[in-house]
Coordinates of C-alpha atoms in Angstrom, one line a residue:
Chain A
M316 CA 101.6 129.9 56.6
R317 CA 98.3 129.5 54.9
L318 CA 95.3 129.6 57.0
K319 CA 93.8 126.4 55.9
D320 CA 97.0 124.4 56.5
N321 CA 97.4 126.0 59.9
L322 CA 93.8 125.1 60.8
L323 CA 94.0 121.5 59.6
K324 CA 97.4 120.4 60.9
G325 CA 96.3 119.6 64.4
F326 CA 93.9 116.9 63.2
V327 CA 96.3 114.8 61.1
K328 CA 99.8 115.9 60.3
E329 CA 100.8 117.2 63.7
N330 CA 98.1 115.5 65.8
P331 CA 99.3 115.9 69.3
I332 CA 98.5 112.5 70.6
F333 CA 98.8 110.0 67.7
S334 CA 101.8 111.5 65.9
M335 CA 103.6 113.4 68.6
A336 CA 102.7 111.4 71.7
L337 CA 102.2 114.5 73.8
G338 CA 99.8 115.0 76.7
L339 CA 99.5 111.4 77.5
C340 CA 98.4 111.5 81.1
P341 CA 95.0 113.1 80.5
T342 CA 94.6 111.1 77.3
L343 CA 94.6 107.9 79.2
A344 CA 93.1 109.0 82.4
V345 CA 89.9 110.7 81.4
T346 CA 88.8 108.9 78.3
S347 CA 86.8 106.2 80.0
S348 CA 83.6 107.9 78.5
L349 CA 82.9 110.2 75.7
E350 CA 81.5 112.8 78.0
N351 CA 84.7 113.1 80.0
S352 CA 86.8 113.1 76.9
L353 CA 84.9 116.1 75.4
G354 CA 85.0 117.9 78.7
M355 CA 88.7 117.5 79.1
G356 CA 89.3 118.3 75.4
L357 CA 87.4 121.5 75.4
A358 CA 88.9 122.6 78.8
S359 CA 92.4 122.1 77.3
T360 CA 91.4 123.7 74.1
S361 CA 90.2 126.9 75.8
V362 CA 93.4 127.1 78.0
L363 CA 95.5 126.5 74.8
I364 CA 93.7 129.3 72.8
G365 CA 94.0 131.7 75.7
S366 CA 97.6 131.1 76.5
N367 CA 98.7 131.1 72.9
A368 CA 96.9 134.4 72.2
I369 CA 98.4 136.1 75.4
I370 CA 101.9 134.7 74.9
S371 CA 102.1 135.9 71.3
L372 CA 100.8 139.3 72.5
I373 CA 103.5 139.7 75.2
K374 CA 106.3 137.9 73.5
N375 CA 108.3 141.0 72.8
F376 CA 108.1 142.1 76.3
I377 CA 109.4 138.9 77.9
P378 CA 113.2 138.6 78.1
D379 CA 114.5 135.4 76.7
K380 CA 116.0 134.1 80.0
V381 CA 112.8 134.0 82.0
R382 CA 110.4 133.1 79.2
I383 CA 109.6 129.6 80.5
P384 CA 108.5 130.8 84.0
C385 CA 106.4 133.6 82.3
Y386 CA 104.7 131.0 80.0
I387 CA 104.0 128.8 83.1
V388 CA 102.4 131.7 84.9
V389 CA 100.2 132.6 82.0
I390 CA 99.2 129.0 81.4
A391 CA 98.6 128.4 85.1
S392 CA 96.3 131.4 85.4
F393 CA 94.2 130.3 82.5
V394 CA 93.9 126.8 84.0
S395 CA 92.8 128.2 87.4
V396 CA 90.2 130.3 85.6
V397 CA 88.9 127.4 83.7
D398 CA 89.0 125.3 86.9
M399 CA 86.9 127.9 88.8
L400 CA 84.4 128.4 86.0
M401 CA 83.9 124.7 85.5
H402 CA 83.5 124.2 89.2
A403 CA 80.8 127.0 89.3
F404 CA 78.9 126.1 86.1
L405 CA 79.6 122.4 85.3
P406 CA 80.0 120.9 88.8
A407 CA 79.3 117.3 87.8
L408 CA 82.0 117.3 85.0
H409 CA 84.3 119.2 87.3
K410 CA 83.9 116.3 89.9
S411 CA 84.6 113.5 87.4
L412 CA 87.7 115.2 85.9
G413 CA 89.0 116.0 89.4
L414 CA 92.8 116.2 89.7
F415 CA 93.3 116.4 86.0
I416 CA 91.9 119.9 85.6
P417 CA 94.9 121.5 87.6
L418 CA 97.2 119.1 85.7
I419 CA 96.4 120.7 82.4
V420 CA 99.2 123.1 83.4
V421 CA 101.8 120.4 82.9
N422 CA 100.2 119.1 79.8
C423 CA 103.2 119.3 77.4
I424 CA 101.0 120.2 74.5
I425 CA 100.3 123.6 75.9
L426 CA 103.8 124.6 77.0
G427 CA 105.1 123.0 73.7
R428 CA 102.9 125.1 71.5
A429 CA 103.7 128.3 73.5
E430 CA 107.5 127.6 73.0
A431 CA 107.3 126.3 69.4
F432 CA 104.6 128.4 67.9
A433 CA 103.1 131.3 69.8
S434 CA 106.4 132.8 70.8
K435 CA 107.4 133.2 67.1
N436 CA 104.1 134.0 65.4
G437 CA 101.5 136.8 65.4
V438 CA 98.4 136.8 67.5
F439 CA 96.0 135.7 64.8
D440 CA 98.1 132.8 63.7
S441 CA 98.7 131.7 67.2
L442 CA 94.9 131.8 67.9
V443 CA 94.3 129.6 64.9
D444 CA 97.2 127.2 66.0
G445 CA 95.5 127.0 69.4
I446 CA 92.2 126.1 67.9
S447 CA 93.6 123.6 65.5
M448 CA 95.8 121.8 68.1
G449 CA 93.1 122.0 70.8
L450 CA 90.4 120.5 68.6
G451 CA 92.8 117.9 67.2
F452 CA 93.5 116.9 70.8
T453 CA 89.7 116.8 71.6
C454 CA 89.0 114.7 68.5
S455 CA 91.6 112.1 69.5
L456 CA 90.3 112.0 73.1
S457 CA 86.9 111.5 71.8
V458 CA 87.9 108.7 69.5
L459 CA 89.4 106.9 72.5
G460 CA 86.5 107.8 74.7
I461 CA 84.0 106.4 72.2
I462 CA 85.8 103.1 71.7
R463 CA 86.3 102.6 75.4
E464 CA 82.7 103.5 76.3
I465 CA 81.2 101.2 73.7
L466 CA 83.5 98.3 74.7
G467 CA 83.4 98.8 78.4
A468 CA 79.8 100.0 79.0
G469 CA 77.9 99.4 75.7
K470 CA 76.9 103.0 75.7
I471 CA 77.6 106.3 74.1
L472 CA 77.1 109.4 76.2
G473 CA 75.1 107.3 78.5
F474 CA 72.7 106.0 75.8
Q475 CA 72.6 102.2 75.4
I476 CA 73.7 101.4 71.8
M477 CA 74.7 97.7 72.1
P478 CA 72.0 95.1 72.3
D479 CA 71.1 93.9 75.9
S480 CA 72.8 90.6 75.3
Y481 CA 76.1 92.3 75.1
Q482 CA 78.2 91.7 78.2
P483 CA 80.4 94.9 78.8
M484 CA 84.2 94.4 78.7
L485 CA 84.8 96.1 82.0
I486 CA 88.5 96.0 81.3
A487 CA 88.1 98.7 78.6
I488 CA 87.1 101.4 81.1
L489 CA 89.7 100.3 83.7
A490 CA 93.3 101.3 83.6
P491 CA 94.8 98.5 81.5
G492 CA 92.2 99.0 78.8
A493 CA 93.4 102.7 78.3
F494 CA 96.9 101.6 77.5
I495 CA 95.9 98.7 75.3
T496 CA 93.3 100.7 73.3
L497 CA 95.8 103.5 72.7
G498 CA 98.5 101.1 71.7
F499 CA 96.4 99.4 69.0
L500 CA 95.0 102.8 67.8
M501 CA 98.6 104.1 67.3
G502 CA 99.5 100.8 65.5
M503 CA 96.5 101.1 63.2
I504 CA 97.4 104.8 62.3
K505 CA 100.9 103.8 61.6
M506 CA 99.7 101.0 59.3
M507 CA 97.4 103.4 57.4
Q508 CA 100.2 105.9 57.0
K509 CA 102.4 103.3 55.5
K510 CA 99.9 102.2 53.0
E511 CA 99.5 105.7 51.8
K512 CA 103.1 105.9 51.0
Chain B
M1196 CA 123.0 142.9 88.4
K1197 CA 120.8 145.5 86.8
N1198 CA 119.8 142.9 84.3
Y1199 CA 118.7 140.5 86.9
L1200 CA 116.6 143.2 88.6
R1201 CA 114.9 143.9 85.2
L1202 CA 114.2 140.1 84.7
S1203 CA 112.7 139.6 88.1
G1204 CA 110.7 142.8 87.8
I1205 CA 109.1 141.6 84.6
L1206 CA 108.3 138.2 86.1
L1207 CA 106.9 140.0 89.1
I1208 CA 104.7 142.2 87.0
I1209 CA 103.3 139.2 85.2
C1210 CA 102.6 137.3 88.5
V1211 CA 100.8 140.4 89.9
I1212 CA 98.6 140.7 86.8
A1213 CA 97.9 136.9 86.9
S1214 CA 97.0 136.9 90.6
A1215 CA 94.8 140.0 90.2
T1216 CA 92.8 138.3 87.4
L1217 CA 92.5 135.1 89.5
A1218 CA 91.3 137.1 92.5
F1219 CA 88.7 138.7 90.4
V1220 CA 87.4 135.4 88.9
N1221 CA 87.5 133.8 92.4
K1222 CA 85.4 136.6 93.8
K1223 CA 82.8 136.1 91.1
T1224 CA 82.7 132.3 91.3
K1225 CA 83.2 131.5 94.9
P1226 CA 79.6 132.3 96.0
I1227 CA 78.2 130.2 93.2
I1228 CA 80.5 127.2 94.1
D1229 CA 79.6 127.4 97.8
N1230 CA 76.0 127.7 96.9
I1231 CA 76.1 124.6 94.7
A1232 CA 77.6 122.5 97.6
A1233 CA 75.1 123.7 100.1
Q1234 CA 72.2 123.1 97.6
E1235 CA 73.3 119.7 96.7
E1236 CA 73.4 118.7 100.4
K1237 CA 69.9 120.2 100.9
K1238 CA 68.7 118.4 97.9
A1239 CA 70.1 115.0 99.0
M1240 CA 68.6 115.6 102.5
L1241 CA 65.1 116.3 101.0
F1242 CA 65.6 113.2 98.8
V1243 CA 66.1 110.8 101.7
L1244 CA 63.4 112.4 103.9
P1245 CA 61.0 114.0 101.5
E1246 CA 58.3 114.7 104.1
A1247 CA 60.5 117.0 106.2
E1248 CA 60.1 120.7 105.6
S1249 CA 63.0 122.0 107.6
F1250 CA 66.2 120.5 108.9
E1251 CA 67.7 121.4 112.3
K1252 CA 71.5 120.9 112.7
H1253 CA 72.6 119.1 116.0
E1254 CA 76.0 118.1 117.1
D1255 CA 77.2 115.4 119.5
G1256 CA 80.9 115.7 119.9
E1257 CA 82.2 115.3 116.3
F1258 CA 79.0 113.6 115.1
V1259 CA 76.7 115.9 113.1
Y1260 CA 73.1 115.1 112.4
Y1261 CA 69.9 116.8 111.4
L1262 CA 66.4 116.6 112.8
G1263 CA 63.8 116.6 110.0
Q1264 CA 60.7 118.5 111.0
K1265 CA 57.4 119.4 109.7
S1266 CA 56.4 123.1 109.6
G1267 CA 54.8 122.7 113.1
G1268 CA 58.0 121.4 114.6
E1269 CA 56.8 117.8 114.7
L1270 CA 59.7 115.4 114.4
I1271 CA 59.5 113.0 111.6
G1272 CA 63.1 111.6 111.2
Y1273 CA 66.8 112.1 111.3
V1274 CA 69.4 112.7 108.6
F1275 CA 73.1 112.2 108.8
I1276 CA 76.1 111.8 106.4
A1277 CA 77.9 108.5 106.7
T1278 CA 81.6 108.4 105.4
G1279 CA 83.3 105.1 104.8
Q1280 CA 86.7 104.2 103.1
G1281 CA 85.7 102.1 100.0
Y1282 CA 87.9 100.4 97.4
S1283 CA 89.6 103.4 96.0
S1284 CA 87.8 106.4 97.5
L1285 CA 86.0 107.9 100.4
I1286 CA 82.2 107.3 100.0
R1287 CA 79.8 109.7 101.5
T1288 CA 76.2 108.6 101.9
V1289 CA 73.3 110.7 103.0
V1290 CA 71.0 108.6 105.2
G1291 CA 67.4 109.5 106.2
L1292 CA 65.9 107.6 109.2
K1293 CA 62.4 107.4 110.5
T1294 CA 61.8 108.2 114.2
D1295 CA 62.1 104.5 115.1
F1296 CA 65.6 104.5 113.5
S1297 CA 64.7 102.3 110.6
V1298 CA 66.1 103.6 107.2
N1299 CA 63.8 105.7 105.2
C1300 CA 66.0 106.1 102.2
I1301 CA 69.8 106.5 101.4
K1302 CA 71.7 108.4 98.7
V1303 CA 75.4 108.1 97.9
I1304 CA 76.6 111.6 97.2
S1305 CA 80.2 111.2 96.4
Q1306 CA 82.4 108.3 95.5
S1307 CA 85.0 107.5 92.9
E1308 CA 85.0 103.8 92.9
T1309 CA 85.8 101.5 89.9
P1310 CA 83.4 102.4 87.0
G1311 CA 81.2 99.5 86.2
L1312 CA 81.8 97.8 89.6
G1313 CA 81.8 99.8 92.8
A1314 CA 80.4 102.8 91.0
N1315 CA 77.2 100.9 90.7
S1316 CA 76.5 101.8 94.3
E1317 CA 75.1 104.9 92.9
K1318 CA 72.3 102.9 91.2
R1319 CA 68.9 103.4 92.8
E1320 CA 68.0 99.7 92.6
W1321 CA 70.9 98.8 94.9
Q1322 CA 70.4 101.7 97.4
D1323 CA 66.7 100.9 97.7
Q1324 CA 67.3 97.6 99.5
F1325 CA 68.3 99.6 102.6
K1326 CA 64.7 101.0 103.0
G1327 CA 63.0 99.9 106.1
K1328 CA 66.2 98.1 107.5
K1329 CA 67.1 98.5 111.1
C1330 CA 70.7 98.9 112.4
A1331 CA 71.2 95.2 113.2
Q1332 CA 70.2 94.1 109.7
I1333 CA 72.6 96.6 107.9
S1334 CA 75.8 94.7 107.0
V1335 CA 76.5 92.7 103.9
V1336 CA 75.3 89.0 103.7
K1337 CA 78.9 87.8 103.9
D1338 CA 79.2 89.5 107.4
G1339 CA 75.9 88.0 108.5
G1340 CA 73.6 91.0 107.6
E1341 CA 70.9 91.4 105.0
I1342 CA 72.5 93.7 102.4
T1343 CA 73.1 92.0 99.1
S1344 CA 76.6 93.1 97.8
I1345 CA 77.1 94.7 94.4
T1346 CA 78.5 91.8 92.2
G1347 CA 82.3 92.0 92.3
S1348 CA 82.4 94.9 94.8
T1349 CA 82.1 93.5 98.3
I1350 CA 84.5 96.1 99.6
T1351 CA 82.4 99.0 98.3
S1352 CA 79.2 97.5 99.6
R1353 CA 80.7 96.7 103.0
A1354 CA 82.1 100.2 103.3
I1355 CA 78.7 101.8 102.8
S1356 CA 76.9 99.3 105.0
N1357 CA 79.3 99.6 107.9
S1358 CA 79.5 103.4 107.7
I1359 CA 75.7 103.6 107.9
N1360 CA 75.6 101.0 110.7
A1361 CA 78.1 102.9 112.7
G1362 CA 76.3 106.2 112.0
I1363 CA 72.9 104.9 113.3
K1364 CA 74.6 103.7 116.5
L1365 CA 76.1 107.1 117.0
L1366 CA 72.8 108.7 116.2
E1367 CA 70.9 106.6 118.8
V1368 CA 73.3 107.5 121.5
A1369 CA 73.2 111.2 120.6
V1370 CA 69.4 111.3 120.5
V1371 CA 69.1 109.5 123.9
K1372 CA 71.6 112.1 125.4
E1373 CA 69.7 115.0 123.8
G1374 CA 66.4 113.6 125.3
G1375 CA 68.1 113.3 128.7
N1376 CA 69.1 116.9 128.6
K1377 CA 65.7 118.2 128.2
Chain C
M1146 CA 102.3 101.3 116.5
E1147 CA 99.9 103.7 114.8
L1148 CA 102.9 105.2 113.1
L1149 CA 104.0 101.9 111.8
Y1150 CA 100.6 101.1 110.5
K1151 CA 100.4 104.5 108.6
L1152 CA 103.8 103.9 107.2
L1153 CA 102.8 100.5 105.9
F1154 CA 99.5 101.9 104.6
I1155 CA 101.1 104.8 102.7
S1156 CA 103.9 102.7 101.3
I1157 CA 101.8 99.8 100.0
S1158 CA 99.0 101.9 98.8
T1159 CA 101.1 104.4 96.8
V1160 CA 103.6 101.9 95.5
F1161 CA 101.3 99.1 94.5
V1162 CA 97.6 99.7 94.9
Q1163 CA 97.3 103.2 93.6
N1164 CA 100.5 103.2 91.6
F1165 CA 101.1 106.7 90.1
V1166 CA 101.8 105.6 86.6
L1167 CA 99.7 102.5 86.0
M1168 CA 96.6 103.4 88.2
R1169 CA 96.5 107.1 88.5
F1170 CA 97.9 107.8 85.0
L1171 CA 100.5 110.4 86.2
G1172 CA 104.0 110.8 84.7
L1173 CA 103.3 108.9 81.6
C1174 CA 105.4 111.0 79.3
P1175 CA 108.7 110.0 80.9
Y1176 CA 107.4 106.5 81.5
I1177 CA 107.2 106.0 77.7
G1178 CA 110.0 108.4 76.9
V1179 CA 112.8 107.4 79.2
S1180 CA 112.1 103.7 79.4
K1181 CA 114.2 102.5 76.4
K1182 CA 117.4 101.9 78.4
L1183 CA 117.7 100.4 81.9
D1184 CA 120.4 102.7 83.3
S1185 CA 118.7 105.9 82.1
A1186 CA 115.5 104.7 83.6
L1187 CA 117.2 104.1 86.9
G1188 CA 118.7 107.6 86.8
M1189 CA 115.4 109.2 86.0
G1190 CA 113.7 107.3 88.7
M1191 CA 116.2 108.4 91.4
A1192 CA 115.8 112.1 90.3
V1193 CA 112.1 111.7 90.5
I1194 CA 112.2 110.2 94.0
F1195 CA 114.3 113.1 95.1
V1196 CA 112.3 115.9 93.6
M1197 CA 109.0 114.4 94.7
S1198 CA 110.0 114.2 98.3
M1199 CA 111.4 117.8 98.3
A1200 CA 108.3 119.1 96.4
S1201 CA 105.9 117.4 98.8
C1202 CA 107.7 119.0 101.7
I1203 CA 107.8 122.5 100.3
T1204 CA 104.3 122.6 98.8
Y1205 CA 102.8 121.4 102.1
L1206 CA 104.5 124.3 103.9
I1207 CA 103.3 126.8 101.2
Q1208 CA 99.7 125.4 101.4
Y1209 CA 99.3 125.5 105.1
Y1210 CA 101.4 128.5 106.1
L1211 CA 100.9 130.8 103.2
L1212 CA 97.9 130.1 101.1
V1213 CA 95.5 128.9 103.8
P1214 CA 96.2 131.7 106.4
F1215 CA 95.7 134.4 103.8
G1216 CA 92.7 132.8 102.1
L1217 CA 94.5 132.4 98.8
E1218 CA 93.6 128.7 98.0
Y1219 CA 92.7 129.7 94.5
L1220 CA 96.3 130.5 93.7
Q1221 CA 97.2 126.9 94.5
T1222 CA 97.9 125.8 90.9
I1223 CA 100.1 128.7 90.1
A1224 CA 102.0 128.7 93.4
F1225 CA 102.7 125.0 93.2
I1226 CA 103.9 124.8 89.7
L1227 CA 106.2 127.9 90.1
T1228 CA 107.6 126.3 93.3
I1229 CA 108.3 123.0 91.6
A1230 CA 109.9 124.8 88.6
S1231 CA 112.2 126.9 90.7
L1232 CA 112.9 123.9 93.1
V1233 CA 114.1 121.9 90.2
Q1234 CA 116.3 124.8 89.0
F1235 CA 117.9 125.3 92.4
L1236 CA 118.5 121.6 92.9
E1237 CA 120.2 121.5 89.5
M1238 CA 122.5 124.4 90.5
G1239 CA 123.1 122.9 94.0
I1240 CA 123.9 119.4 92.9
A1241 CA 126.2 120.7 90.1
K1242 CA 128.1 122.7 92.6
Y1243 CA 128.4 120.4 95.6
A1244 CA 127.9 116.8 94.2
P1245 CA 129.4 116.7 90.8
A1246 CA 129.3 112.9 90.7
L1247 CA 125.6 112.9 91.4
Y1248 CA 125.1 115.7 88.9
K1249 CA 126.7 113.5 86.3
A1250 CA 124.3 110.8 87.0
L1251 CA 121.1 112.7 87.4
G1252 CA 121.8 116.1 85.6
V1253 CA 120.2 115.4 82.3
F1254 CA 116.9 114.2 83.9
L1255 CA 116.4 117.2 86.2
P1256 CA 115.0 119.7 83.7
L1257 CA 112.6 117.1 82.3
I1258 CA 111.1 116.8 85.7
T1259 CA 109.4 120.2 85.7
T1260 CA 106.9 119.0 83.1
N1261 CA 106.4 115.6 84.8
C1262 CA 102.8 115.8 86.0
A1263 CA 103.5 113.2 88.7
V1264 CA 105.3 115.9 90.7
L1265 CA 102.5 118.5 90.5
G1266 CA 100.1 115.6 90.9
V1267 CA 101.5 114.4 94.2
A1268 CA 101.7 117.9 95.6
I1269 CA 98.0 118.4 95.0
L1270 CA 97.1 114.9 96.1
N1271 CA 98.9 115.4 99.4
I1272 CA 96.5 118.4 100.1
Q1273 CA 93.4 116.3 99.0
S1274 CA 94.3 113.0 100.6
T1275 CA 92.5 112.2 103.8
W1276 CA 92.4 109.2 106.1
A1277 CA 89.2 107.2 106.5
D1278 CA 87.9 109.5 109.3
G1279 CA 88.4 112.6 107.2
T1280 CA 91.6 114.0 108.8
P1281 CA 94.0 115.4 106.1
F1282 CA 97.6 114.1 105.8
N1283 CA 100.0 115.9 108.0
F1284 CA 103.5 117.1 107.2
I1285 CA 105.3 113.8 107.6
E1286 CA 102.6 111.8 105.9
S1287 CA 102.7 114.1 102.9
I1288 CA 106.5 113.7 102.6
L1289 CA 106.1 109.9 102.9
Q1290 CA 103.5 109.9 100.2
G1291 CA 105.8 111.9 97.9
F1292 CA 108.7 109.6 98.6
F1293 CA 106.8 106.4 98.0
A1294 CA 105.1 107.8 94.9
G1295 CA 108.6 108.3 93.6
I1296 CA 109.5 104.7 94.5
G1297 CA 106.4 103.4 92.7
F1298 CA 107.2 105.5 89.7
T1299 CA 110.8 104.2 89.7
L1300 CA 109.6 100.6 90.1
V1301 CA 107.4 100.5 87.1
L1302 CA 109.9 102.6 85.0
V1303 CA 112.7 100.1 85.7
L1304 CA 110.5 97.1 85.0
M1305 CA 109.3 98.7 81.8
A1306 CA 112.9 99.4 80.7
G1307 CA 113.8 95.7 81.3
I1308 CA 111.0 94.6 79.1
R1309 CA 111.6 97.1 76.4
E1310 CA 115.3 96.1 76.2
K1311 CA 114.2 92.5 75.6
L1312 CA 111.4 93.7 73.1
E1313 CA 114.2 95.0 70.8
Y1314 CA 115.1 91.5 69.9
S1315 CA 111.5 90.2 69.6
P1316 CA 109.6 89.8 66.3
V1317 CA 106.9 92.5 66.9
P1318 CA 104.6 93.3 63.9
E1319 CA 106.0 96.1 61.8
S1320 CA 103.3 98.6 62.5
L1321 CA 103.3 98.0 66.3
K1322 CA 107.0 98.6 66.7
G1323 CA 108.1 101.4 69.0
M1324 CA 105.4 103.3 70.9
P1325 CA 102.4 101.2 70.2
I1326 CA 103.9 97.9 71.6
A1327 CA 105.2 100.0 74.6
F1328 CA 101.6 101.0 75.4
I1329 CA 100.3 97.5 75.0
V1330 CA 103.0 96.1 77.4
A1331 CA 102.1 98.9 79.7
G1332 CA 98.5 97.7 79.6
C1333 CA 99.6 94.2 80.5
M1334 CA 101.5 95.6 83.4
A1335 CA 98.5 97.7 84.6
L1336 CA 96.5 94.4 84.4
A1337 CA 99.0 92.8 86.7
F1338 CA 98.9 95.8 89.1
L1339 CA 95.1 95.6 89.1
G1340 CA 95.6 92.5 91.2
F1341 CA 96.9 94.7 94.1
A1342 CA 93.7 96.7 94.1
G1343 CA 91.5 96.3 97.1
F1344 CA 94.4 95.1 99.1
K1345 CA 93.5 95.7 102.8
I1346 CA 96.1 96.0 105.6

């Protein structure tokens, strides 16, 4: 596979959220602001890169029958490492993401990429795949985060961008807003794809 | 059978390597994490009672409070942490009191209330209305007190006010007891 | 009396006020994925209730009798996910052998549950949850929370499946068909559940 294709696929063609509907829980739960979205996205990306690399390194050593438990152990250790590092060096972000850091383990994107890509390809390709998918995930989270933060608080990254007269739509940062925003975004993407055809 | 042993052996090796890595990272980060928690508490205590130079921990049963002292040992106030069940989370507030048990300053240190509603309890403007209030005045207006609720978040406001109110009562009892012992 | 109060508190708060799917955003993949048909939604729900109660029970024991005494709390994530994965595997084998009828009904859903984040979520939440006075949940309370979290999941899954079966015959705009409209419907349901929030017993 060509490097460029491999690097770009995570953003559009195989975008994990919008076209494959994977990893929905963190997508909806932490995107109430851009800051949280970026934090979650980058944490998942680093886990994804690490686990992809290690799994493709040891893929010949793991017997087929126990491969899923092995993948889970590798992923869970990376998640724990990221969890501890964030707790130590980014305590505020760690607090606002809370429960969803350990839950990166069960994010289907990560196990999915391990099974579908890293277990069949070389280390370098798997690294690139991890970067591409991870950043694609981060971008999608950020789009949702930006929309919800503007609508719900009138701010981006905590800076006021809407005029003072704007009455924030609280619903956008509450739970229902997450579902509805994602629903309409997916609909828009579907519409655009159809027009291209 | 031999095959099964091999399978579990490999799984075991991977688990051992993983746990060893985690143990190493944990050893490196644990002191930093503990330090952050301790420092945050210290910082919050200094914030609510800025004139104090040292804090002395006291306990009365399960109630923990701190005496804020100047370097000479002169008592200038009390600090305690109030905990109350809010709308969707436990809210912890550090409360600083003057020696006459009126509130010097409060600071909400942990909550995960609804963003845009209850979470506004972290705003300084709201917390500043507690300044100078005495125990009897601290409850929301709806309950006959003098604390103005955050718009749309009576439950959060009530939880914070009531936890502070209860804390001050415990503190008064504890301080009297302490004084009696001396 | 106190027990009854706690039972009421846990049941209402986990089923309605802090519903796992609509308020805590846990277990969304099966919520969107398995809610196309009513009977499969019901099967999935039953399997989740079962696994969540079992997982709450076992992870509680692991946390307090294995991890805490040896100071290994940092292995929590790894230990819990491995426990859940093997629990699901054993359950599948056990049910297939001793209750073939049940296996026929639930079998296909069991493997899907390993990657259902609601199960790991409830295990971790059981350890983190506290009462207003700061005491952590005990063994029974943890199992109850697991059980009722499963009930809450099943409730919204079945409701959603009912709505989606009707949606099949509704004139939905072309580009919103399928997944997007499912999310918008979920949003409306979340809006309705928001009404339970702040409910005091």
